[in-house]
PDB file of C-alpha atoms and ligand atoms in Angstrom:
ATOM      1  CA  MET A  27      22.402  -1.526 -18.062  1.00 37.00           C
ATOM      2  CA  HIS A  28      20.705   1.437 -19.119  1.00 42.00           C
ATOM      3  CA  ARG A  29      22.750   4.024 -19.576  1.00 39.00           C
ATOM      4  CA  ALA A  30      25.584   1.472 -21.166  1.00 39.00           C
ATOM      5  CA  VAL A  31      23.080   0.118 -24.098  1.00 38.00           C
ATOM      6  CA  LYS A  32      21.914   4.205 -24.613  1.00 39.00           C
ATOM      7  CA  SER A  33      25.440   4.755 -25.046  1.00 37.00           C
ATOM      8  CA  THR A  34      26.334   1.948 -27.413  1.00 36.00           C
ATOM      9  CA  CYS A  35      22.937   3.736 -29.560  1.00 37.00           C
ATOM     10  CA  ARG A  36      25.079   6.701 -29.321  1.00 38.00           C
ATOM     11  CA  GLU A  37      28.215   5.396 -30.974  1.00 36.00           C
ATOM     12  CA  ILE A  38      26.386   4.064 -33.778  1.00 35.00           C
ATOM     13  CA  LEU A  39      24.385   6.932 -33.556  1.00 36.00           C
ATOM     14  CA  HIS A  40      27.293   9.196 -34.114  1.00 38.00           C
ATOM     15  CA  PRO A  41      30.454   7.511 -35.761  1.00 37.00           C
ATOM     16  CA  SER A  42      33.815   9.374 -35.061  1.00 42.00           C
ATOM     17  CA  GLY A  43      36.033   7.375 -37.583  1.00 42.00           C
ATOM     18  CA  PRO A  44      35.155   2.950 -38.276  1.00 46.00           C
ATOM     19  CA  ARG A  45      38.096   2.532 -36.307  1.00 47.00           C
ATOM     20  CA  VAL A  46      37.105   4.217 -33.099  1.00 45.00           C
ATOM     21  CA  ARG A  47      33.526   2.979 -33.888  1.00 50.00           C
ATOM     22  CA  LEU A  48      34.299  -0.293 -33.463  1.00 47.00           C
ATOM     23  CA  VAL A  49      36.671   0.138 -30.425  1.00 47.00           C
ATOM     24  CA  GLY A  50      34.068   2.031 -29.093  1.00 48.00           C
ATOM     25  CA  VAL A  51      31.145  -0.334 -29.412  1.00 46.00           C
ATOM     26  CA  MET A  52      33.444  -3.226 -28.321  1.00 46.00           C
ATOM     27  CA  LYS A  53      34.322  -1.722 -25.360  1.00 49.00           C
ATOM     28  CA  THR A  54      30.717  -0.481 -24.395  1.00 48.00           C
ATOM     29  CA  LEU A  55      29.467  -3.862 -25.067  1.00 46.00           C
ATOM     30  CA  LEU A  56      31.973  -5.526 -22.432  1.00 44.00           C
ATOM     31  CA  SER A  57      30.839  -3.173 -20.543  1.00 49.00           C
ATOM     32  CA  ALA A  58      26.762  -3.408 -20.393  1.00 48.00           C
ATOM     33  CA  LEU A  59      28.138  -7.343 -20.257  1.00 43.00           C
ATOM     34  CA  SER A  60      29.394  -6.980 -16.549  1.00 46.00           C
ATOM     35  CA  VAL A  61      26.745  -4.876 -15.357  1.00 43.00           C
ATOM     36  CA  VAL A  62      24.900  -7.695 -16.632  1.00 42.00           C
ATOM     37  CA  LEU A  63      26.499  -9.717 -14.209  1.00 41.00           C
ATOM     38  CA  LEU A  64      26.618  -7.743 -11.458  1.00 41.00           C
ATOM     39  CA  ALA A  65      22.941  -7.843 -11.677  1.00 42.00           C
ATOM     40  CA  THR A  66      22.792 -11.304 -12.248  1.00 39.00           C
ATOM     41  CA  VAL A  67      24.545 -12.232  -9.245  1.00 38.00           C
ATOM     42  CA  GLY A  68      23.326  -9.248  -6.908  1.00 39.00           C
ATOM     43  CA  ALA A  69      20.149 -10.502  -7.326  1.00 40.00           C
ATOM     44  CA  ARG A  70      20.994 -13.940  -6.344  1.00 41.00           C
ATOM     45  CA  ALA A  71      22.611 -12.878  -3.243  1.00 42.00           C
ATOM     46  CA  SER A  72      19.878 -10.919  -1.854  1.00 41.00           C
ATOM     47  CA  ASP A  73      17.097 -13.878  -2.783  1.00 47.00           C
ATOM     48  CA  THR A  74      16.939 -14.443   1.282  1.00 53.00           C
ATOM     49  CA  PRO A  75      16.329 -11.837   3.084  1.00 54.00           C
ATOM     50  CA  PRO A  76      15.465  -9.177   0.797  1.00 52.00           C
ATOM     51  CA  SER A  77      17.397  -6.055   1.420  1.00 64.00           C
ATOM     52  CA  GLY A  78      15.605  -3.031  -0.321  1.00 74.00           C
ATOM     53  CA  PRO A  79      14.053   0.374   0.761  1.00 93.00           C
ATOM     54  CA  PHE A  80      10.755  -1.167   2.857  1.00 97.00           C
ATOM     55  CA  THR A  81      10.395  -2.850   6.502  1.00 97.00           C
ATOM     56  CA  LEU A  82       7.443  -4.427   8.063  1.00 97.00           C
ATOM     57  CA  PRO A  83       6.301  -2.057  10.721  1.00 97.00           C
ATOM     58  CA  GLU A  84       6.398  -3.111  14.133  1.00 97.00           C
ATOM     59  CA  LEU A  85       2.102  -2.969  15.331  1.00 97.00           C
ATOM     60  CA  PRO A  86       1.576  -0.180  18.203  1.00 96.00           C
ATOM     61  CA  TYR A  87       0.249  -3.038  19.946  1.00 98.00           C
ATOM     62  CA  ALA A  88      -0.013  -6.824  20.690  1.00 98.00           C
ATOM     63  CA  TYR A  89      -1.460  -9.352  18.971  1.00 98.00           C
ATOM     64  CA  ASP A  90      -4.278 -10.340  20.770  1.00 98.00           C
ATOM     65  CA  ALA A  91      -4.602  -6.532  22.047  1.00 98.00           C
ATOM     66  CA  LEU A  92      -7.785  -6.248  19.625  1.00 98.00           C
ATOM     67  CA  GLU A  93      -9.314  -9.372  21.159  1.00 98.00           C
ATOM     68  CA  PRO A  94     -12.389 -10.378  21.577  1.00 97.00           C
ATOM     69  CA  HIS A  95     -12.819  -8.212  18.589  1.00 97.00           C
ATOM     70  CA  ILE A  96     -10.061  -8.928  15.940  1.00 98.00           C
ATOM     71  CA  ASP A  97      -8.000 -12.419  17.572  1.00 97.00           C
ATOM     72  CA  ALA A  98      -4.748 -12.583  17.730  1.00 98.00           C
ATOM     73  CA  LYS A  99      -3.862 -15.446  15.404  1.00 98.00           C
ATOM     74  CA  THR A 100      -5.605 -13.555  12.254  1.00 98.00           C
ATOM     75  CA  MET A 101      -3.970  -9.929  13.534  1.00 98.00           C
ATOM     76  CA  GLU A 102      -0.630 -12.196  13.647  1.00 98.00           C
ATOM     77  CA  ILE A 103      -0.904 -14.189  10.000  1.00 97.00           C
ATOM     78  CA  HIS A 104      -2.277 -10.790   8.907  1.00 98.00           C
ATOM     79  CA  HIS A 105       0.693  -9.001   9.760  1.00 98.00           C
ATOM     80  CA  ASN A 106       3.958 -11.738   9.575  1.00 97.00           C
ATOM     81  CA  LYS A 107       2.069 -13.246   7.239  1.00 97.00           C
ATOM     82  CA  HIS A 108       0.388 -10.635   4.689  1.00 98.00           C
ATOM     83  CA  HIS A 109       1.819  -8.132   4.935  1.00 98.00           C
ATOM     84  CA  ALA A 110       5.556  -9.112   5.094  1.00 98.00           C
ATOM     85  CA  ALA A 111       4.655 -10.602   1.496  1.00 98.00           C
ATOM     86  CA  TYR A 112       3.779  -7.182   0.349  1.00 98.00           C
ATOM     87  CA  VAL A 113       6.977  -5.380   1.541  1.00 98.00           C
ATOM     88  CA  ASN A 114       9.512  -8.247   0.303  1.00 97.00           C
ATOM     89  CA  ASN A 115       7.800  -8.908  -2.882  1.00 97.00           C
ATOM     90  CA  ALA A 116       7.697  -4.456  -3.251  1.00 98.00           C
ATOM     91  CA  ASN A 117      11.615  -5.230  -2.263  1.00 97.00           C
ATOM     92  CA  LYS A 118      12.315  -7.795  -4.639  1.00 96.00           C
ATOM     93  CA  ALA A 119      10.403  -5.504  -7.217  1.00 97.00           C
ATOM     94  CA  LEU A 120      12.337  -2.520  -7.237  1.00 96.00           C
ATOM     95  CA  GLU A 121      15.246  -4.123  -6.338  1.00 94.00           C
ATOM     96  CA  GLY A 122      18.280  -2.424  -9.121  1.00 91.00           C
ATOM     97  CA  ASN A 123      16.111   0.804  -9.542  1.00 94.00           C
ATOM     98  CA  GLU A 124      17.667   2.803  -7.542  1.00 93.00           C
ATOM     99  CA  ASP A 125      16.062   6.075  -8.089  1.00 93.00           C
ATOM    100  CA  LEU A 126      12.446   4.262  -7.283  1.00 95.00           C
ATOM    101  CA  SER A 127      13.861   2.808  -4.201  1.00 95.00           C
ATOM    102  CA  LYS A 128      14.600   6.492  -3.065  1.00 94.00           C
ATOM    103  CA  MET A 129      10.786   6.985  -2.964  1.00 95.00           C
ATOM    104  CA  SER A 130       8.613   6.863   0.028  1.00 96.00           C
ATOM    105  CA  VAL A 131       5.729   3.856  -0.210  1.00 97.00           C
ATOM    106  CA  TRP A 132       3.433   6.923  -0.122  1.00 97.00           C
ATOM    107  CA  ASP A 133       5.579   8.934  -3.420  1.00 97.00           C
ATOM    108  CA  LEU A 134       5.810   5.716  -5.294  1.00 97.00           C
ATOM    109  CA  ILE A 135       2.032   4.453  -5.023  1.00 97.00           C
ATOM    110  CA  LYS A 136       1.092   8.590  -6.065  1.00 97.00           C
ATOM    111  CA  HIS A 137       3.205   8.075  -9.166  1.00 97.00           C
ATOM    112  CA  LEU A 138       2.996   4.482 -10.145  1.00 98.00           C
ATOM    113  CA  ASP A 139       2.853   6.567 -13.771  1.00 96.00           C
ATOM    114  CA  GLU A 140       6.705   7.161 -13.184  1.00 94.00           C
ATOM    115  CA  VAL A 141       6.640   3.395 -12.576  1.00 96.00           C
ATOM    116  CA  PRO A 142       8.443   0.954 -15.622  1.00 97.00           C
ATOM    117  CA  ASP A 143       5.567  -1.457 -16.881  1.00 97.00           C
ATOM    118  CA  GLU A 144       7.430  -4.228 -15.996  1.00 97.00           C
ATOM    119  CA  ILE A 145       7.237  -3.558 -12.692  1.00 97.00           C
ATOM    120  CA  ARG A 146       4.182  -1.152 -12.474  1.00 98.00           C
ATOM    121  CA  THR A 147       1.415  -3.573 -11.368  1.00 98.00           C
ATOM    122  CA  THR A 148       3.686  -5.933  -8.806  1.00 98.00           C
ATOM    123  CA  LEU A 149       4.140  -2.336  -7.296  1.00 98.00           C
ATOM    124  CA  ARG A 150       0.271  -1.060  -7.654  1.00 98.00           C
ATOM    125  CA  ASN A 151      -0.250  -4.582  -6.002  1.00 98.00           C
ATOM    126  CA  ASN A 152       2.495  -5.015  -3.250  1.00 98.00           C
ATOM    127  CA  ALA A 153       3.062  -1.224  -2.841  1.00 98.00           C
ATOM    128  CA  GLY A 154       0.051  -1.033  -2.627  1.00 98.00           C
ATOM    129  CA  GLY A 155      -0.460  -3.602   0.174  1.00 98.00           C
ATOM    130  CA  HIS A 156       2.561  -2.740   2.678  1.00 98.00           C
ATOM    131  CA  ALA A 157       1.035   1.224   1.881  1.00 98.00           C
ATOM    132  CA  ASN A 158      -2.271   0.108   3.052  1.00 98.00           C
ATOM    133  CA  HIS A 159      -1.382  -1.891   6.049  1.00 98.00           C
ATOM    134  CA  SER A 160       0.563  -0.170   7.302  1.00 98.00           C
ATOM    135  CA  LEU A 161      -2.413   2.682   7.669  1.00 98.00           C
ATOM    136  CA  PHE A 162      -4.432   0.040   8.518  1.00 98.00           C
ATOM    137  CA  TRP A 163      -2.637  -1.178  11.386  1.00 98.00           C
ATOM    138  CA  LEU A 164      -2.655   2.282  13.132  1.00 98.00           C
ATOM    139  CA  MET A 165      -6.793   3.062  12.212  1.00 98.00           C
ATOM    140  CA  MET A 166      -7.180   0.638  14.764  1.00 98.00           C
ATOM    141  CA  LYS A 167      -6.416   0.100  18.205  1.00 98.00           C
ATOM    142  CA  PRO A 168      -7.931  -0.917  21.652  1.00 97.00           C
ATOM    143  CA  GLY A 169     -11.004   0.520  23.015  1.00 92.00           C
ATOM    144  CA  GLY A 170     -11.948   2.028  19.859  1.00 89.00           C
ATOM    145  CA  GLY A 171     -14.319   5.224  20.822  1.00 90.00           C
ATOM    146  CA  GLN A 172     -16.156   7.701  18.536  1.00 94.00           C
ATOM    147  CA  PRO A 173     -15.001  10.473  16.098  1.00 97.00           C
ATOM    148  CA  THR A 174     -14.569  13.793  18.489  1.00 95.00           C
ATOM    149  CA  GLY A 175     -14.191  18.159  16.956  1.00 96.00           C
ATOM    150  CA  ASP A 176     -13.821  18.801  13.414  1.00 96.00           C
ATOM    151  CA  LEU A 177     -13.903  15.192  12.227  1.00 98.00           C
ATOM    152  CA  ALA A 178     -17.452  14.170  14.364  1.00 98.00           C
ATOM    153  CA  GLU A 179     -19.052  17.821  12.850  1.00 98.00           C
ATOM    154  CA  ALA A 180     -17.557  16.533   9.299  1.00 98.00           C
ATOM    155  CA  ILE A 181     -18.894  13.511   9.432  1.00 98.00           C
ATOM    156  CA  ASP A 182     -22.236  14.507  10.740  1.00 98.00           C
ATOM    157  CA  GLU A 183     -22.368  17.912   8.031  1.00 97.00           C
ATOM    158  CA  ASN A 184     -21.662  14.783   5.143  1.00 97.00           C
ATOM    159  CA  PHE A 185     -23.743  11.729   6.376  1.00 98.00           C
ATOM    160  CA  GLY A 186     -26.560  12.989   8.577  1.00 98.00           C
ATOM    161  CA  SER A 187     -25.199  11.652  11.795  1.00 98.00           C
ATOM    162  CA  PHE A 188     -22.502   9.550  12.897  1.00 98.00           C
ATOM    163  CA  GLU A 189     -25.156   6.220  12.791  1.00 97.00           C
ATOM    164  CA  GLU A 190     -25.852   6.974   9.237  1.00 98.00           C
ATOM    165  CA  PHE A 191     -21.911   6.976   8.366  1.00 98.00           C
ATOM    166  CA  LYS A 192     -21.541   3.447   9.783  1.00 98.00           C
ATOM    167  CA  LYS A 193     -24.536   2.705   8.350  1.00 98.00           C
ATOM    168  CA  GLU A 194     -22.898   3.736   4.945  1.00 98.00           C
ATOM    169  CA  PHE A 195     -19.612   2.181   5.157  1.00 98.00           C
ATOM    170  CA  SER A 196     -20.380  -0.689   6.165  1.00 98.00           C
ATOM    171  CA  ALA A 197     -22.547  -1.422   2.915  1.00 98.00           C
ATOM    172  CA  ALA A 198     -19.831  -0.417   0.899  1.00 98.00           C
ATOM    173  CA  ALA A 199     -18.501  -2.970   2.685  1.00 98.00           C
ATOM    174  CA  MET A 200     -19.794  -5.352   2.317  1.00 98.00           C
ATOM    175  CA  LYS A 201     -20.909  -4.623  -1.378  1.00 98.00           C
ATOM    176  CA  VAL A 202     -16.363  -4.807  -2.333  1.00 97.00           C
ATOM    177  CA  PHE A 203     -17.027  -7.741  -4.460  1.00 96.00           C
ATOM    178  CA  GLY A 204     -13.804 -10.502  -3.786  1.00 95.00           C
ATOM    179  CA  SER A 205     -10.809  -8.621  -1.845  1.00 97.00           C
ATOM    180  CA  GLY A 206     -10.330  -5.241  -1.937  1.00 98.00           C
ATOM    181  CA  TRP A 207     -10.936  -1.999   0.702  1.00 98.00           C
ATOM    182  CA  ALA A 208     -13.498   0.518   2.346  1.00 98.00           C
ATOM    183  CA  TRP A 209     -12.531   3.957   3.100  1.00 98.00           C
ATOM    184  CA  LEU A 210     -13.598   7.227   4.298  1.00 98.00           C
ATOM    185  CA  THR A 211     -11.662   9.224   1.772  1.00 98.00           C
ATOM    186  CA  LEU A 212     -10.795  13.275   1.445  1.00 98.00           C
ATOM    187  CA  THR A 213     -10.752  13.761  -2.131  1.00 97.00           C
ATOM    188  CA  PRO A 214      -8.594  16.088  -4.210  1.00 95.00           C
ATOM    189  CA  ASP A 215     -11.556  18.930  -4.115  1.00 95.00           C
ATOM    190  CA  GLY A 216     -11.783  18.732  -0.289  1.00 94.00           C
ATOM    191  CA  GLU A 217     -15.244  16.021  -0.704  1.00 97.00           C
ATOM    192  CA  MET A 218     -15.755  13.945   2.357  1.00 98.00           C
ATOM    193  CA  VAL A 219     -16.724  10.483   0.476  1.00 98.00           C
ATOM    194  CA  ILE A 220     -17.334   6.702   1.090  1.00 98.00           C
ATOM    195  CA  GLU A 221     -15.543   4.700  -1.535  1.00 98.00           C
ATOM    196  CA  THR A 222     -13.925   1.476  -1.989  1.00 98.00           C
ATOM    197  CA  THR A 223     -10.653   0.116  -4.124  1.00 98.00           C
ATOM    198  CA  PRO A 224     -10.311  -3.128  -5.544  1.00 98.00           C
ATOM    199  CA  ASN A 225      -7.292  -5.175  -4.498  1.00 98.00           C
ATOM    200  CA  GLN A 226      -4.298  -3.281  -2.639  1.00 98.00           C
ATOM    201  CA  ASP A 227      -5.389  -0.196  -4.601  1.00 98.00           C
ATOM    202  CA  ASN A 228      -5.178   3.431  -2.290  1.00 98.00           C
ATOM    203  CA  PRO A 229      -7.211   6.673  -2.607  1.00 98.00           C
ATOM    204  CA  MET A 230      -3.886   7.667  -2.992  1.00 98.00           C
ATOM    205  CA  MET A 231      -3.524   6.533  -6.305  1.00 98.00           C
ATOM    206  CA  ASN A 232      -6.134   8.531  -7.390  1.00 96.00           C
ATOM    207  CA  GLY A 233      -4.989  11.568  -5.193  1.00 97.00           C
ATOM    208  CA  GLY A 234      -7.291  11.369  -2.486  1.00 98.00           C
ATOM    209  CA  HIS A 235      -6.909  11.410   1.273  1.00 98.00           C
ATOM    210  CA  PRO A 236      -7.463   8.238   3.101  1.00 98.00           C
ATOM    211  CA  LEU A 237      -8.634   8.030   6.126  1.00 98.00           C
ATOM    212  CA  LEU A 238      -9.905   5.465   7.013  1.00 98.00           C
ATOM    213  CA  GLY A 239      -9.964   2.005   5.410  1.00 98.00           C
ATOM    214  CA  LEU A 240     -11.167  -1.269   5.904  1.00 98.00           C
ATOM    215  CA  ASP A 241      -9.380  -4.453   4.747  1.00 98.00           C
ATOM    216  CA  VAL A 242     -12.027  -6.769   3.627  1.00 98.00           C
ATOM    217  CA  TRP A 243      -9.814  -9.652   1.934  1.00 96.00           C
ATOM    218  CA  GLU A 244     -10.726 -12.309   3.347  1.00 94.00           C
ATOM    219  CA  HIS A 245      -8.051 -13.644   4.833  1.00 95.00           C
ATOM    220  CA  ALA A 246      -8.559 -10.377   7.681  1.00 95.00           C
ATOM    221  CA  TYR A 247     -11.473 -12.180   8.840  1.00 95.00           C
ATOM    222  CA  TYR A 248     -11.194 -15.949   7.501  1.00 93.00           C
ATOM    223  CA  LEU A 249      -9.996 -17.558  10.392  1.00 90.00           C
ATOM    224  CA  LYS A 250     -12.099 -15.674  12.679  1.00 93.00           C
ATOM    225  CA  ASN A 251     -15.402 -15.343  10.805  1.00 91.00           C
ATOM    226  CA  GLN A 252     -15.072 -17.908   7.898  1.00 90.00           C
ATOM    227  CA  ASN A 253     -17.474 -16.515   5.135  1.00 91.00           C
ATOM    228  CA  ARG A 254     -19.225 -13.781   7.471  1.00 94.00           C
ATOM    229  CA  ARG A 255     -17.778 -10.565   6.756  1.00 95.00           C
ATOM    230  CA  THR A 256     -20.611  -9.006   8.260  1.00 97.00           C
ATOM    231  CA  ASP A 257     -19.300  -9.899  11.650  1.00 97.00           C
ATOM    232  CA  TYR A 258     -15.832  -9.029  10.963  1.00 97.00           C
ATOM    233  CA  VAL A 259     -17.361  -5.412   9.905  1.00 97.00           C
ATOM    234  CA  ASP A 260     -19.635  -4.878  13.202  1.00 97.00           C
ATOM    235  CA  ALA A 261     -16.397  -6.274  15.505  1.00 98.00           C
ATOM    236  CA  TRP A 262     -14.327  -3.949  13.760  1.00 98.00           C
ATOM    237  CA  TRP A 263     -15.791  -0.378  14.285  1.00 98.00           C
ATOM    238  CA  ASN A 264     -15.109  -1.499  18.124  1.00 98.00           C
ATOM    239  CA  VAL A 265     -11.559  -1.283  17.544  1.00 98.00           C
ATOM    240  CA  VAL A 266     -11.006   2.184  15.286  1.00 98.00           C
ATOM    241  CA  ASN A 267      -8.484   4.740  15.746  1.00 98.00           C
ATOM    242  CA  TRP A 268     -11.120   7.770  15.868  1.00 98.00           C
ATOM    243  CA  ASP A 269      -8.004   9.870  17.411  1.00 97.00           C
ATOM    244  CA  TYR A 270      -5.996   8.674  14.732  1.00 98.00           C
ATOM    245  CA  VAL A 271      -8.650   8.985  11.716  1.00 98.00           C
ATOM    246  CA  ALA A 272      -8.641  12.566  12.792  1.00 98.00           C
ATOM    247  CA  GLU A 273      -4.693  13.400  12.722  1.00 97.00           C
ATOM    248  CA  ARG A 274      -5.220  12.230   9.648  1.00 98.00           C
ATOM    249  CA  TYR A 275      -8.238  14.574   8.901  1.00 98.00           C
ATOM    250  CA  ALA A 276      -6.511  17.506  10.210  1.00 97.00           C
ATOM    251  CA  GLU A 277      -3.205  16.820   7.712  1.00 96.00           C
ATOM    252  CA  ALA A 278      -5.575  16.746   4.923  1.00 96.00           C
ATOM    253  CA  LYS A 279      -7.578  19.478   4.939  1.00 94.00           C
ATOM    254  CA  LYS A 280      -4.092  21.468   5.204  1.00 90.00           C
ATOM    255  CA  ASP A 281      -3.371  19.687   1.735  1.00 80.00           C
TER     256      ASP A 281
HETATM  257 MN1  LIG B 319      -4.937  -7.496   4.707  1.00 57.87          MN
END
């Protein structure tokens, strides 16, 4: 549609003669109209289910695998309803935008400045939500564990000890007002920091490398813990996938 509108402007700005100009404008308007009609039909046909570039990834474990720390019902609704909704909404927002549809979710959230104004907030929230949850599932595993190797050393160096790191991270998670996330991030300068983001923002939106993230939206714990976010945060430490965090740290250091 943009191309058609642009060529209309070009015809008007650079006419090659009154008759040619009129015919040219009529033709361009007709083709613009047909594009609009096709786009409308296309949108209707793809309302259910949305096609689009993104798909809901499968969990790498069963819904009940993180019991008793995180209950099966919460995992199921969180994945199959909340995460699915972010995927569907991002896909809907991208309908008709071929260029953005070719981008990975990571590239998209790193380059929100390239997204048109009218869909930027929708994509910030929903592509952001898709990215965050895709990471979150991998950042957990049954059995949990402790950081090892380079990662453990870096945590000790930056926070004093693993226990001290956990305390600081938990405190940051508790301080998130409303909905958001707590992160362990490697900044673009290579500094290891604890930070929080509102809504579905991700450290990648500021050039950072998220190593570990904790979802503190109420939908992540309300069924089991009701208003007690602190119980959820305490329980979550038992299911952190430190091997995956270490992999992400090794990758981030290469950049
Ligand atoms: Mn969530």
